[in-house]
Every structure is written in C-alpha cells, then in structure tokens.
mmCIF file of C-alpha atoms in Angstrom:
data_model
loop_
_atom_site.group_PDB
_atom_site.id
_atom_site.type_symbol
_atom_site.label_atom_id
_atom_site.label_comp_id
_atom_site.label_asym_id
_atom_site.label_seq_id
_atom_site.Cartn_x
_atom_site.Cartn_y
_atom_site.Cartn_z
ATOM 1 C CA UNK A 8 59.646 102.367 69.220
ATOM 2 C CA UNK A 9 56.588 100.191 69.706
ATOM 3 C CA UNK A 10 57.245 97.127 71.863
ATOM 4 C CA UNK A 11 55.415 94.218 70.230
ATOM 5 C CA UNK A 12 56.896 91.584 72.539
ATOM 6 C CA UNK A 13 53.821 91.235 74.750
ATOM 7 C CA UNK A 14 51.579 90.765 71.711
ATOM 8 C CA UNK A 15 53.981 88.156 70.347
ATOM 9 C CA UNK A 16 54.013 86.260 73.648
ATOM 10 C CA UNK A 17 50.218 86.173 73.592
ATOM 11 C CA UNK A 18 50.278 84.752 70.065
ATOM 12 C CA UNK A 19 52.451 81.865 71.264
ATOM 13 C CA UNK A 20 50.680 81.155 74.567
ATOM 14 C CA UNK A 21 48.805 77.866 74.757
ATOM 15 C CA UNK A 22 50.649 76.374 71.807
ATOM 16 C CA UNK A 23 53.365 74.674 73.843
ATOM 17 C CA UNK A 24 55.949 77.118 72.465
ATOM 18 C CA UNK A 25 58.399 79.078 74.592
ATOM 19 C CA UNK A 26 57.947 82.766 73.843
ATOM 20 C CA UNK A 27 61.456 83.596 75.030
ATOM 21 C CA UNK A 28 63.168 81.029 72.823
ATOM 22 C CA UNK A 29 60.925 81.589 69.799
ATOM 23 C CA UNK A 30 60.830 85.367 69.683
ATOM 24 C CA UNK A 31 64.228 85.616 67.989
ATOM 25 C CA UNK A 32 63.262 83.020 65.365
ATOM 26 C CA UNK A 33 60.074 84.943 64.571
ATOM 27 C CA UNK A 34 61.801 88.329 64.480
ATOM 28 C CA UNK A 35 65.021 87.382 62.607
ATOM 29 C CA UNK A 36 66.457 90.750 63.546
ATOM 30 C CA UNK A 37 64.018 92.717 61.399
ATOM 31 C CA UNK A 38 61.221 93.645 63.808
ATOM 32 C CA UNK A 39 63.298 94.272 66.958
ATOM 33 C CA UNK A 40 60.671 92.549 69.091
ATOM 34 C CA UNK A 41 63.063 92.569 72.042
ATOM 35 C CA UNK A 42 62.880 96.368 72.127
ATOM 36 C CA UNK A 43 66.616 96.876 71.705
ATOM 37 C CA UNK A 44 68.030 99.457 69.319
ATOM 38 C CA UNK A 45 69.990 96.759 67.454
ATOM 39 C CA UNK A 46 69.778 92.991 67.315
ATOM 40 C CA UNK A 47 72.422 91.428 69.607
ATOM 41 C CA UNK A 48 72.137 88.107 67.795
ATOM 42 C CA UNK A 49 73.015 89.716 64.472
ATOM 43 C CA UNK A 50 75.779 91.769 66.069
ATOM 44 C CA UNK A 51 77.411 88.567 67.258
ATOM 45 C CA UNK A 52 76.710 86.755 63.995
ATOM 46 C CA UNK A 53 78.289 89.363 61.732
ATOM 47 C CA UNK A 54 81.349 89.566 63.952
ATOM 48 C CA UNK A 55 81.730 85.775 64.065
ATOM 49 C CA UNK A 56 81.147 85.486 60.318
ATOM 50 C CA UNK A 57 84.035 87.839 59.614
ATOM 51 C CA UNK A 58 86.260 85.579 61.705
ATOM 52 C CA UNK A 59 85.188 82.211 60.356
ATOM 53 C CA UNK A 60 87.424 82.143 57.280
ATOM 54 C CA UNK A 61 90.447 82.992 59.425
ATOM 55 C CA UNK A 62 89.857 80.348 62.091
ATOM 56 C CA UNK A 63 88.460 77.444 60.058
ATOM 57 C CA UNK A 64 91.648 75.451 60.522
ATOM 58 C CA UNK A 65 93.607 73.433 63.074
ATOM 59 C CA UNK A 66 96.378 75.971 63.592
ATOM 60 C CA UNK A 67 96.524 79.692 64.269
ATOM 61 C CA UNK A 68 99.253 82.290 64.513
ATOM 62 C CA UNK A 69 99.023 85.891 65.567
ATOM 63 C CA UNK A 70 100.181 88.489 68.079
ATOM 64 C CA UNK A 71 98.389 88.000 71.399
ATOM 65 C CA UNK A 72 97.550 91.391 73.067
ATOM 66 C CA UNK A 73 98.764 89.604 75.449
ATOM 67 C CA UNK A 74 95.739 87.755 76.784
ATOM 68 C CA UNK A 75 95.002 84.522 78.654
ATOM 69 C CA UNK A 76 91.861 82.950 80.058
ATOM 70 C CA UNK A 77 91.382 80.628 83.024
ATOM 71 C CA UNK A 78 87.990 78.977 83.159
ATOM 72 C CA UNK A 79 86.010 78.016 86.247
ATOM 73 C CA UNK A 80 83.952 75.064 84.992
ATOM 74 C CA UNK A 81 84.970 71.837 86.748
ATOM 75 C CA UNK A 82 86.985 73.627 89.469
ATOM 76 C CA UNK A 83 89.511 72.633 90.833
ATOM 77 C CA UNK A 84 90.273 71.134 87.416
ATOM 78 C CA UNK A 85 90.030 74.036 84.971
ATOM 79 C CA UNK A 86 91.067 74.994 81.459
ATOM 80 C CA UNK A 87 93.795 77.563 80.918
ATOM 81 C CA UNK A 88 95.274 78.896 77.711
ATOM 82 C CA UNK A 89 96.043 81.825 75.443
ATOM 83 C CA UNK A 90 93.693 84.175 73.643
ATOM 84 C CA UNK A 91 95.000 84.660 70.098
ATOM 85 C CA UNK A 92 93.755 86.851 67.236
ATOM 86 C CA UNK A 93 94.493 85.725 63.643
ATOM 87 C CA UNK A 94 96.609 88.757 62.833
ATOM 88 C CA UNK A 95 99.906 90.378 63.781
ATOM 89 C CA UNK A 96 101.227 93.758 64.845
ATOM 90 C CA UNK A 97 100.174 95.836 67.825
ATOM 91 C CA UNK A 98 97.053 94.023 69.039
ATOM 92 C CA UNK A 99 97.209 95.425 72.585
ATOM 93 C CA UNK A 100 93.896 97.292 72.177
ATOM 94 C CA UNK A 101 92.046 93.960 71.963
ATOM 95 C CA UNK A 102 92.633 93.276 75.667
ATOM 96 C CA UNK A 103 93.113 96.695 77.243
ATOM 97 C CA UNK A 104 89.714 97.813 78.587
ATOM 98 C CA UNK A 105 91.372 100.884 80.070
ATOM 99 C CA UNK A 106 91.389 102.208 76.471
ATOM 100 C CA UNK A 107 87.800 101.276 75.559
ATOM 101 C CA UNK A 108 85.827 104.074 77.206
ATOM 102 C CA UNK A 109 83.991 106.049 74.529
ATOM 103 C CA UNK A 110 84.156 103.294 71.905
ATOM 104 C CA UNK A 111 80.883 101.931 70.445
ATOM 105 C CA UNK A 112 79.765 98.516 71.654
ATOM 106 C CA UNK A 113 80.160 97.113 68.114
ATOM 107 C CA UNK A 114 83.911 97.805 68.279
ATOM 108 C CA UNK A 115 84.193 95.985 71.597
ATOM 109 C CA UNK A 116 82.273 93.001 70.198
ATOM 110 C CA UNK A 117 84.633 93.021 67.224
ATOM 111 C CA UNK A 118 87.729 93.127 69.463
ATOM 112 C CA UNK A 119 86.623 90.225 71.597
ATOM 113 C CA UNK A 120 85.112 87.979 68.934
ATOM 114 C CA UNK A 121 88.430 88.071 67.068
ATOM 115 C CA UNK A 122 90.142 86.298 69.967
ATOM 116 C CA UNK A 123 90.352 82.495 69.779
ATOM 117 C CA UNK A 124 90.675 80.783 73.140
ATOM 118 C CA UNK A 125 92.987 77.803 73.450
ATOM 119 C CA UNK A 126 92.116 75.357 76.252
ATOM 120 C CA UNK A 127 94.365 73.057 78.243
ATOM 121 C CA UNK A 128 93.110 71.171 81.353
ATOM 122 C CA UNK A 129 95.078 71.615 84.596
ATOM 123 C CA UNK A 130 94.605 71.290 88.336
ATOM 124 C CA UNK A 131 94.572 74.730 89.947
ATOM 125 C CA UNK A 132 97.360 73.571 92.299
ATOM 126 C CA UNK A 133 99.765 72.679 89.474
ATOM 127 C CA UNK A 134 101.164 76.177 88.988
ATOM 128 C CA UNK A 135 104.740 74.875 89.119
ATOM 129 C CA UNK A 136 104.052 72.167 86.538
ATOM 130 C CA UNK A 137 106.766 71.572 83.941
ATOM 131 C CA UNK A 138 104.023 71.195 81.347
ATOM 132 C CA UNK A 139 105.150 73.271 78.351
ATOM 133 C CA UNK A 140 101.608 74.601 77.702
ATOM 134 C CA UNK A 141 101.381 75.827 81.310
ATOM 135 C CA UNK A 142 104.788 77.507 81.108
ATOM 136 C CA UNK A 143 103.995 79.237 77.818
ATOM 137 C CA UNK A 144 100.621 80.450 79.076
ATOM 138 C CA UNK A 145 102.254 81.965 82.153
ATOM 139 C CA UNK A 146 104.916 83.649 80.015
ATOM 140 C CA UNK A 147 102.160 85.164 77.908
ATOM 141 C CA UNK A 148 100.386 86.491 81.010
ATOM 142 C CA UNK A 149 103.567 88.239 82.152
ATOM 143 C CA UNK A 150 104.321 89.810 78.766
ATOM 144 C CA UNK A 151 104.496 93.561 78.562
ATOM 145 C CA UNK A 152 103.681 93.856 74.851
ATOM 146 C CA UNK A 153 102.123 91.614 72.172
ATOM 147 C CA UNK A 154 104.373 88.595 71.500
ATOM 148 C CA UNK A 155 104.099 86.321 68.492
ATOM 149 C CA UNK A 156 102.145 83.159 69.244
ATOM 150 C CA UNK A 157 101.374 79.914 67.455
ATOM 151 C CA UNK A 158 98.787 77.312 68.422
ATOM 152 C CA UNK A 159 97.743 73.909 67.131
ATOM 153 C CA UNK A 160 94.328 72.586 68.141
ATOM 154 C CA UNK A 161 92.902 69.075 68.378
ATOM 155 C CA UNK A 162 89.859 70.330 66.472
ATOM 156 C CA UNK A 163 88.798 73.510 64.704
ATOM 157 C CA UNK A 164 87.786 76.426 66.964
ATOM 158 C CA UNK A 165 84.052 76.553 67.432
ATOM 159 C CA UNK A 166 81.451 78.624 69.217
ATOM 160 C CA UNK A 167 80.106 82.123 69.008
ATOM 161 C CA UNK A 168 80.931 85.166 71.131
ATOM 162 C CA UNK A 169 80.831 84.049 74.772
ATOM 163 C CA UNK A 170 79.405 86.575 77.240
ATOM 164 C CA UNK A 171 80.224 86.725 80.948
ATOM 165 C CA UNK A 172 78.940 89.344 83.372
ATOM 166 C CA UNK A 173 82.375 89.823 84.928
ATOM 167 C CA UNK A 174 84.986 88.998 82.285
ATOM 168 C CA UNK A 175 85.222 90.466 78.805
ATOM 169 C CA UNK A 176 83.551 88.445 76.025
ATOM 170 C CA UNK A 177 85.630 86.177 73.801
ATOM 171 C CA UNK A 178 85.203 84.313 70.524
ATOM 172 C CA UNK A 179 85.506 80.642 69.476
ATOM 173 C CA UNK A 180 87.565 78.108 71.419
ATOM 174 C CA UNK A 181 89.315 74.760 70.924
ATOM 175 C CA UNK A 182 91.486 72.313 72.921
ATOM 176 C CA UNK A 183 95.209 72.925 72.525
ATOM 177 C CA UNK A 184 97.647 70.386 71.128
ATOM 178 C CA UNK A 185 100.605 72.753 70.972
ATOM 179 C CA UNK A 186 101.322 76.347 71.950
ATOM 180 C CA UNK A 187 104.489 78.369 71.344
ATOM 181 C CA UNK A 188 105.430 81.954 72.009
ATOM 182 C CA UNK A 189 108.298 84.041 70.628
ATOM 183 C CA UNK A 190 109.667 87.570 70.898
ATOM 184 C CA UNK A 191 108.220 87.794 74.402
ATOM 185 C CA UNK A 192 109.376 90.684 76.573
ATOM 186 C CA UNK A 193 108.186 90.522 80.165
ATOM 187 C CA UNK A 194 106.656 93.402 82.070
ATOM 188 C CA UNK A 195 109.516 93.865 84.531
ATOM 189 C CA UNK A 196 107.159 94.835 87.359
ATOM 190 C CA UNK A 197 105.167 91.618 86.994
ATOM 191 C CA UNK A 198 108.320 89.567 86.475
ATOM 192 C CA UNK A 199 109.845 90.890 89.708
ATOM 193 C CA UNK A 200 106.729 89.991 91.688
ATOM 194 C CA UNK A 201 106.622 86.546 90.067
ATOM 195 C CA UNK A 202 110.152 85.681 91.177
ATOM 196 C CA UNK A 203 109.574 86.963 94.730
ATOM 197 C CA UNK A 204 108.148 83.770 96.207
ATOM 198 C CA UNK A 205 108.157 85.197 99.756
ATOM 199 C CA UNK A 206 105.827 88.078 98.865
ATOM 200 C CA UNK A 207 102.168 87.703 99.800
ATOM 201 C CA UNK A 208 99.747 87.902 96.877
ATOM 202 C CA UNK A 209 98.054 90.972 98.383
ATOM 203 C CA UNK A 210 101.381 92.778 98.752
ATOM 204 C CA UNK A 211 102.383 91.825 95.209
ATOM 205 C CA UNK A 212 99.135 93.228 93.780
ATOM 206 C CA UNK A 213 99.553 96.497 95.684
ATOM 207 C CA UNK A 214 103.221 96.785 94.712
ATOM 208 C CA UNK A 215 102.745 96.377 90.957
ATOM 209 C CA UNK A 216 99.685 98.671 91.045
ATOM 210 C CA UNK A 217 101.694 101.399 92.806
ATOM 211 C CA UNK A 218 104.388 100.937 90.150
ATOM 212 C CA UNK A 219 101.855 101.851 87.459
ATOM 213 C CA UNK A 220 100.813 98.445 86.092
ATOM 214 C CA UNK A 221 97.366 98.484 84.494
ATOM 215 C CA UNK A 222 94.603 96.699 86.406
ATOM 216 C CA UNK A 223 94.075 94.397 83.408
ATOM 217 C CA UNK A 224 97.703 93.265 83.521
ATOM 218 C CA UNK A 225 97.558 92.629 87.266
ATOM 219 C CA UNK A 226 94.396 90.560 86.917
ATOM 220 C CA UNK A 227 95.942 88.527 84.103
ATOM 221 C CA UNK A 228 99.047 87.710 86.169
ATOM 222 C CA UNK A 229 96.933 86.943 89.238
ATOM 223 C CA UNK A 230 94.880 84.422 87.271
ATOM 224 C CA UNK A 231 97.918 82.325 86.280
ATOM 225 C CA UNK A 232 99.234 82.111 89.843
ATOM 226 C CA UNK A 233 102.092 84.555 89.349
ATOM 227 C CA UNK A 234 101.702 86.086 92.836
ATOM 228 C CA UNK A 235 101.901 84.711 96.337
ATOM 229 C CA UNK A 236 104.097 82.607 98.573
ATOM 230 C CA UNK A 237 105.794 79.639 96.908
ATOM 231 C CA UNK A 238 103.725 76.474 97.052
ATOM 232 C CA UNK A 239 100.545 78.367 97.981
ATOM 233 C CA UNK A 240 100.193 79.788 94.480
ATOM 234 C CA UNK A 241 97.130 78.723 92.502
ATOM 235 C CA UNK A 242 95.506 79.239 89.137
ATOM 236 C CA UNK A 243 92.503 81.512 89.620
ATOM 237 C CA UNK A 244 89.551 81.578 87.203
ATOM 238 C CA UNK A 245 89.619 84.812 85.239
ATOM 239 C CA UNK A 246 86.296 86.131 86.500
ATOM 240 C CA UNK A 247 87.415 85.488 90.110
ATOM 241 C CA UNK A 248 90.781 87.153 89.575
ATOM 242 C CA UNK A 249 89.090 90.303 88.255
ATOM 243 C CA UNK A 250 87.029 90.735 91.412
ATOM 244 C CA UNK A 251 89.871 89.639 93.696
ATOM 245 C CA UNK A 252 92.240 92.329 92.400
ATOM 246 C CA UNK A 253 89.597 95.063 92.519
ATOM 247 C CA UNK A 254 88.641 94.045 96.047
ATOM 248 C CA UNK A 255 92.226 93.780 97.311
ATOM 249 C CA UNK A 256 93.150 97.205 95.974
ATOM 250 C CA UNK A 257 89.945 98.829 97.200
ATOM 251 C CA UNK A 258 90.356 97.471 100.731
ATOM 252 C CA UNK A 259 94.019 98.461 100.798
ATOM 253 C CA UNK A 260 93.172 102.041 99.849
ATOM 254 C CA UNK A 261 90.317 102.164 102.348
ATOM 255 C CA UNK A 262 92.731 101.594 105.213
ATOM 256 C CA UNK A 263 94.068 105.116 104.688
ATOM 257 C CA UNK A 264 90.966 106.685 103.086
ATOM 258 C CA UNK A 265 89.151 106.272 106.409
ATOM 259 C CA UNK A 266 91.850 108.277 108.215
ATOM 260 C CA UNK A 267 91.506 111.382 106.024
ATOM 261 C CA UNK A 268 89.287 114.404 106.701
ATOM 262 C CA UNK A 269 85.978 114.524 104.848
ATOM 263 C CA UNK A 270 85.303 116.575 101.727
ATOM 264 C CA UNK A 271 83.645 119.960 102.300
ATOM 265 C CA UNK A 272 80.711 119.878 99.904
ATOM 266 C CA UNK A 273 78.279 117.651 98.043
ATOM 267 C CA UNK A 274 79.504 116.684 94.582
ATOM 268 C CA UNK A 275 77.905 115.054 91.566
ATOM 269 C CA UNK A 276 80.074 113.483 88.877
ATOM 270 C CA UNK A 277 78.469 112.179 85.699
ATOM 271 C CA UNK A 278 79.157 110.433 82.402
ATOM 272 C CA UNK A 279 77.367 108.545 79.606
ATOM 273 C CA UNK A 280 78.760 105.506 77.767
ATOM 274 C CA UNK A 281 77.332 102.476 75.889
ATOM 275 C CA UNK A 282 73.814 103.791 76.647
ATOM 276 C CA UNK A 283 74.596 103.687 80.356
ATOM 277 C CA UNK A 284 74.154 106.828 82.438
ATOM 278 C CA UNK A 285 76.197 107.344 85.570
ATOM 279 C CA UNK A 286 75.708 109.816 88.423
ATOM 280 C CA UNK A 287 78.135 109.642 91.359
ATOM 281 C CA UNK A 288 77.145 111.516 94.499
ATOM 282 C CA UNK A 289 79.881 112.274 97.023
ATOM 283 C CA UNK A 290 78.857 113.594 100.438
ATOM 284 C CA UNK A 291 80.816 115.270 103.279
ATOM 285 C CA UNK A 292 80.622 112.340 105.685
ATOM 286 C CA UNK A 293 82.666 109.447 106.977
ATOM 287 C CA UNK A 294 83.172 106.562 104.549
ATOM 288 C CA UNK A 295 80.047 104.821 103.305
ATOM 289 C CA UNK A 296 79.446 103.448 99.871
ATOM 290 C CA UNK A 297 76.636 102.165 97.676
ATOM 291 C CA UNK A 298 76.177 101.033 94.089
ATOM 292 C CA UNK A 299 72.653 101.124 92.656
ATOM 293 C CA UNK A 300 72.015 99.640 89.214
ATOM 294 C CA UNK A 301 68.792 100.212 87.278
ATOM 295 C CA UNK A 302 68.264 97.907 84.308
ATOM 296 C CA UNK A 303 65.652 99.045 81.824
ATOM 297 C CA UNK A 304 63.428 96.505 80.066
ATOM 298 C CA UNK A 305 65.113 94.782 77.097
ATOM 299 C CA UNK A 306 68.617 95.362 78.456
ATOM 300 C CA UNK A 307 71.276 92.714 79.004
ATOM 301 C CA UNK A 308 70.212 91.663 82.516
ATOM 302 C CA UNK A 309 66.514 92.535 82.245
ATOM 303 C CA UNK A 310 65.547 91.130 78.825
ATOM 304 C CA UNK A 311 62.016 89.869 79.411
ATOM 305 C CA UNK A 312 60.390 92.227 81.919
ATOM 306 C CA UNK A 313 58.339 95.318 81.162
ATOM 307 C CA UNK A 314 59.555 97.071 84.324
ATOM 308 C CA UNK A 315 62.830 98.664 85.393
ATOM 309 C CA UNK A 316 64.787 96.297 87.645
ATOM 310 C CA UNK A 317 66.748 98.016 90.416
ATOM 311 C CA UNK A 318 69.250 96.379 92.751
ATOM 312 C CA UNK A 319 71.789 97.778 95.184
ATOM 313 C CA UNK A 320 74.473 96.881 97.713
ATOM 314 C CA UNK A 321 76.069 99.113 100.312
ATOM 315 C CA UNK A 322 78.450 99.368 103.238
ATOM 316 C CA UNK A 323 78.944 101.836 106.053
ATOM 317 C CA UNK A 324 82.194 102.735 107.809
ATOM 318 C CA UNK A 325 82.821 99.236 109.171
ATOM 319 C CA UNK A 326 82.492 97.620 105.739
ATOM 320 C CA UNK A 327 80.512 94.525 104.777
ATOM 321 C CA UNK A 328 80.947 90.872 105.715
ATOM 322 C CA UNK A 329 79.102 89.190 102.835
ATOM 323 C CA UNK A 330 79.710 89.124 99.098
ATOM 324 C CA UNK A 331 77.782 91.834 97.252
ATOM 325 C CA UNK A 332 74.745 90.510 95.390
ATOM 326 C CA UNK A 333 75.538 92.851 92.487
ATOM 327 C CA UNK A 334 78.778 90.951 92.021
ATOM 328 C CA UNK A 335 82.151 92.165 90.796
ATOM 329 C CA UNK A 336 80.846 95.567 89.706
ATOM 330 C CA UNK A 337 80.490 96.546 93.361
ATOM 331 C CA UNK A 338 84.191 96.053 94.041
ATOM 332 C CA UNK A 339 85.441 97.595 90.810
ATOM 333 C CA UNK A 340 83.469 100.794 91.447
ATOM 334 C CA UNK A 341 84.584 100.905 95.085
ATOM 335 C CA UNK A 342 88.204 100.665 93.979
ATOM 336 C CA UNK A 343 87.724 103.465 91.430
ATOM 337 C CA UNK A 344 86.223 105.974 93.880
ATOM 338 C CA UNK A 345 88.991 105.247 96.358
ATOM 339 C CA UNK A 346 91.570 106.155 93.728
ATOM 340 C CA UNK A 347 90.141 109.688 93.659
ATOM 341 C CA UNK A 348 89.857 109.937 97.448
ATOM 342 C CA UNK A 349 93.463 108.802 97.770
ATOM 343 C CA UNK A 350 94.639 111.492 95.359
ATOM 344 C CA UNK A 351 92.732 114.150 97.301
ATOM 345 C CA UNK A 352 93.580 112.669 100.705
ATOM 346 C CA UNK A 353 89.921 112.884 101.691
ATOM 347 C CA UNK A 354 87.100 110.549 102.642
ATOM 348 C CA UNK A 355 83.432 110.803 101.719
ATOM 349 C CA UNK A 356 80.117 109.050 101.538
ATOM 350 C CA UNK A 357 79.600 107.770 97.994
ATOM 351 C CA UNK A 358 76.455 106.709 96.164
ATOM 352 C CA UNK A 359 76.845 105.558 92.554
ATOM 353 C CA UNK A 360 73.676 105.481 90.444
ATOM 354 C CA UNK A 361 73.666 103.658 87.109
ATOM 355 C CA UNK A 362 70.934 103.511 84.482
ATOM 356 C CA UNK A 363 71.352 100.855 81.795
ATOM 357 C CA UNK A 364 69.199 101.665 78.748
ATOM 358 C CA UNK A 365 68.222 99.376 75.813
ATOM 359 C CA UNK A 366 71.200 100.410 73.691
ATOM 360 C CA UNK A 367 73.328 98.292 76.040
ATOM 361 C CA UNK A 368 72.657 95.157 74.012
ATOM 362 C CA UNK A 369 75.327 92.879 75.518
ATOM 363 C CA UNK A 370 77.144 92.813 78.879
ATOM 364 C CA UNK A 371 80.826 93.480 78.255
ATOM 365 C CA UNK A 372 82.363 92.850 81.668
ATOM 366 C CA UNK A 373 83.184 94.468 84.994
ATOM 367 C CA UNK A 374 85.721 96.763 83.325
ATOM 368 C CA UNK A 375 82.747 98.783 82.011
ATOM 369 C CA UNK A 376 81.878 99.823 85.568
ATOM 370 C CA UNK A 377 85.435 100.454 86.727
ATOM 371 C CA UNK A 378 86.517 102.473 83.711
ATOM 372 C CA UNK A 379 83.336 104.541 83.449
ATOM 373 C CA UNK A 380 83.427 105.418 87.135
ATOM 374 C CA UNK A 381 87.035 106.449 86.598
ATOM 375 C CA UNK A 382 86.002 108.475 83.542
ATOM 376 C CA UNK A 383 83.219 110.215 85.450
ATOM 377 C CA UNK A 384 85.610 111.114 88.265
ATOM 378 C CA UNK A 385 88.018 112.703 85.784
ATOM 379 C CA UNK A 386 85.297 115.225 84.892
ATOM 380 C CA UNK A 387 84.864 118.361 87.017
ATOM 381 C CA UNK A 388 82.017 117.767 89.491
ATOM 382 C CA UNK A 389 78.979 119.939 90.147
ATOM 383 C CA UNK A 390 79.149 121.179 93.765
ATOM 384 C CA UNK A 391 76.274 121.843 96.159
ATOM 385 C CA UNK A 392 75.671 122.861 99.765
ATOM 386 C CA UNK A 393 72.978 120.307 100.592
ATOM 387 C CA UNK A 394 72.110 116.758 99.648
ATOM 388 C CA UNK A 395 68.701 117.963 98.447
ATOM 389 C CA UNK A 396 70.329 120.338 95.960
ATOM 390 C CA UNK A 397 72.668 117.589 94.766
ATOM 391 C CA UNK A 398 69.815 115.140 94.223
ATOM 392 C CA UNK A 399 67.853 117.828 92.382
ATOM 393 C CA UNK A 400 70.733 117.951 89.913
ATOM 394 C CA UNK A 401 70.778 114.146 89.686
ATOM 395 C CA UNK A 402 67.146 114.356 88.570
ATOM 396 C CA UNK A 403 68.280 116.339 85.517
ATOM 397 C CA UNK A 404 70.915 113.723 84.641
ATOM 398 C CA UNK A 405 68.959 110.499 85.175
ATOM 399 C CA UNK A 406 65.529 109.461 83.920
ATOM 400 C CA UNK A 407 64.482 107.629 87.079
ATOM 401 C CA UNK A 408 62.858 109.955 89.657
ATOM 402 C CA UNK A 409 64.842 110.843 92.784
ATOM 403 C CA UNK A 410 62.168 109.263 94.962
ATOM 404 C CA UNK A 411 62.848 105.856 93.446
ATOM 405 C CA UNK A 412 66.614 106.148 93.881
ATOM 406 C CA UNK A 413 66.036 107.015 97.541
ATOM 407 C CA UNK A 414 63.567 104.154 97.998
ATOM 408 C CA UNK A 415 66.207 101.663 96.826
ATOM 409 C CA UNK A 416 69.126 103.212 98.722
ATOM 410 C CA UNK A 417 70.365 102.774 102.290
ATOM 411 C CA UNK A 418 72.974 105.526 101.936
ATOM 412 C CA UNK A 419 70.574 108.151 100.569
ATOM 413 C CA UNK A 420 67.958 107.365 103.218
ATOM 414 C CA UNK A 421 70.618 107.825 105.872
ATOM 415 C CA UNK A 422 71.775 111.145 104.383
ATOM 416 C CA UNK A 423 68.245 112.526 104.031
ATOM 417 C CA UNK A 424 66.469 111.241 107.132
ATOM 418 C CA UNK A 425 68.897 110.152 109.841
ATOM 419 C CA UNK A 426 69.296 112.793 112.545
ATOM 420 C CA UNK A 427 72.765 113.195 113.985
ATOM 421 C CA UNK A 428 74.201 114.700 117.151
ATOM 422 C CA UNK A 429 75.283 117.822 115.256
ATOM 423 C CA UNK A 430 71.673 118.495 114.138
ATOM 424 C CA UNK A 431 70.675 119.825 117.565
ATOM 425 C CA UNK A 432 73.195 122.674 117.185
ATOM 426 C CA UNK A 433 72.131 123.673 113.676
#
C-alpha cells in the first residue's frame, strides 16, 4: 500500500490547516491515507449506526453481561453505573475478554459499542451508601450470570465508541435517573469475599482467583469496593482496578516463583492476534522480566510517525519501585507469565516482545496483552541450548531485526553480554 499521508500533509502546510485533524475529512475512508488496512472511523461509525435505533430513547432494558464501569474523571467524585446492551439472553460474551482471543477486531468493536453506559455521580468513599443506584450497581458487579436490567436516563444516550488504553471500549452513555435489576444470581465466591469485612483486599483478590474466578470478574468487583476491610473500602476507577488486580496477583505469585529452581533451557513461545505478533523468550536464570512493545507507523499508539516506536520496561530479581511507563500492559503480562511458572514450579528470566502492525486499528484494552500472553504460553515452546539460538528463531517470527530488540532491552543485553561467576569455569 502506498502511504500518501506525507504528500497530503505537504498539501496542507502553510494554509493554517491541521494535517492531523483534516486528513480524515479529506480521505473519508476511501483513500486510507492513514496507512491502516481499514478505516477506524468507519468501523466505529457503522457499529454505532447499528445501535442508534435501539438507544434513541430515554429508557433501556436488556441483559447485562454483567458489566459496570467506574470512571476516573473528577476523582474523588466519580461516575459509576451499569453497562447495558439493548437485548436479552446470554450476553456474557460482551464483557468476557477471556473468550475474545482469536476473534476479529470488528467483533470486539461490535461487542463494546452495543453497551450503553449509565452514569451516577458518587464520592469514592460512599461505598456503604444506601443510594439505590449504588446498591444496584454493586449487585450487578457481583452477579455470576447476565441478570435482567432496566434503566431510565435523564437524556438520550450519546457519544460514539469510547477508547481507553487500559479498559475495554464502550458505546454511548447517559446520566441515570433510575436503575433496576432482576433475576440476579450472585457469584458465590465474590459474594463470600464481599461479606467478609475483615479480609484485606489483597487476600480477597487472591482467594477468589484461587477459587477459579475469572480476572474480569475480580476486576469488576474490585472497582465497586466489594473487597477490603469495612470502612476502608472505596470505589476504584475501572482502569485502575484492572491494573491493581493484575499487579496484586502477579506480586503474590512472584513470592513463591522466586523460590523455585530455574528452567533448564531457553524457550520461545509465540502467537499472532489482531495483527499483533508476540514472541516470549524464557531463559534459565533467576527471575527478571521485561516487556518490549514495537508500534508500527499508523497503528493505534503511533498514528502520525513514519518510524517504528519502541518502548520497554523491565525489572530484575528485586523488582521495580516505580510505575511502568508502558502502563497496565506491563502488569497484566507479568501476571500471565507467572501463572505458567507457578504451574511448572519454576522460575525464569522472561522477555516479551510485541509487534503491533497497522491492522491493529483501535486499542482494545489491557486484556489483549494478558490473554494473548496466556494464549502464547498454552502453545508448545521451541527449545534451545543458547540465547543466541533462541534469538535466531525470534528473527524468523518477528519483522524487527534482533539487533534492534537487543538495543532496546535491558534483559537481553544482560543475557548476551554480562559475564557471570560461572563463566570462568565454562
């Protein structure tokens, strides 16, 4: 495909027109000036257009997956409320990212744009409020299967598909006047943790995870303040709750991962999904971990450059003290690799390499990293005797040359160039 974006920018220069804001108006989805395989604007438009006739009203009923959303704007005063599709039946797929691996991005856009977000302002400290909307939202978050829901709004739902780098996208929204829920059946694991007001939030998260609750369900309950000690419970913005749960579980697993013997060989796990390529290198060493993301031009987080953007974060055995610049993806991937190491009762050095190509037209949330790392680790790995052999295989999986991965990696540099005490005996 010929990229005409630079030529278009030159046409607009000097005319007082923003090339970035005007390119879409000039293209109208027909010329693909952004370089993507499909127009993300049209993808969102067609999905929203299919929904408009169903949501052009002041009330809505449907079976919530279940799903809730807690915003972060205005913290500590935030908006909470249900996410409701305008249809009934088993809607659980709409908010279960654990089941989305392998689906086309258009399906995911369709799932999320069909969800209308109801908004009700609360203080994050008012978890125990007797407000009926707060109570019903919490009940929805603790549900184990899709309950019937009904909402009345103060105005018609508006807005297009909203995209967040951490949370899953969602469709139009409106302030709530009334919200009811019926035929709700609680997830007993979440319900038990909710009523245990002496249990620390960390211990509650670990307990329900060990009992087999999906990560998505744990994050949902965490966001509505269902865990923790009594009066210390708080509403947590959805995007924060996602990272908090991934981080809590990852750190909990690491406590024992670091006590296990190391793996015996170099491994490479791989997968491809949503035009993202993944290569996961595991090395026979003490715990160390790195996530490297390479965003091609015209992708979700590198839309206007003509160069590949690469960023990384890492930790060695003692962990890290600062928040990863990559964001929630770092913690979701760390949690996923520790699941495998826990099952094998081993520890390893881990370097995850991700290439995001132009077919990834919209960011769909942190789940994409967690679930694709999990998917890759379910595949049999390629095994090698040396790190050089393993990276040679990586070069056949990824487009970016090995030298550039190494240049942007602390873990790979250490594996390739750092001499150790054992080297003198080899």
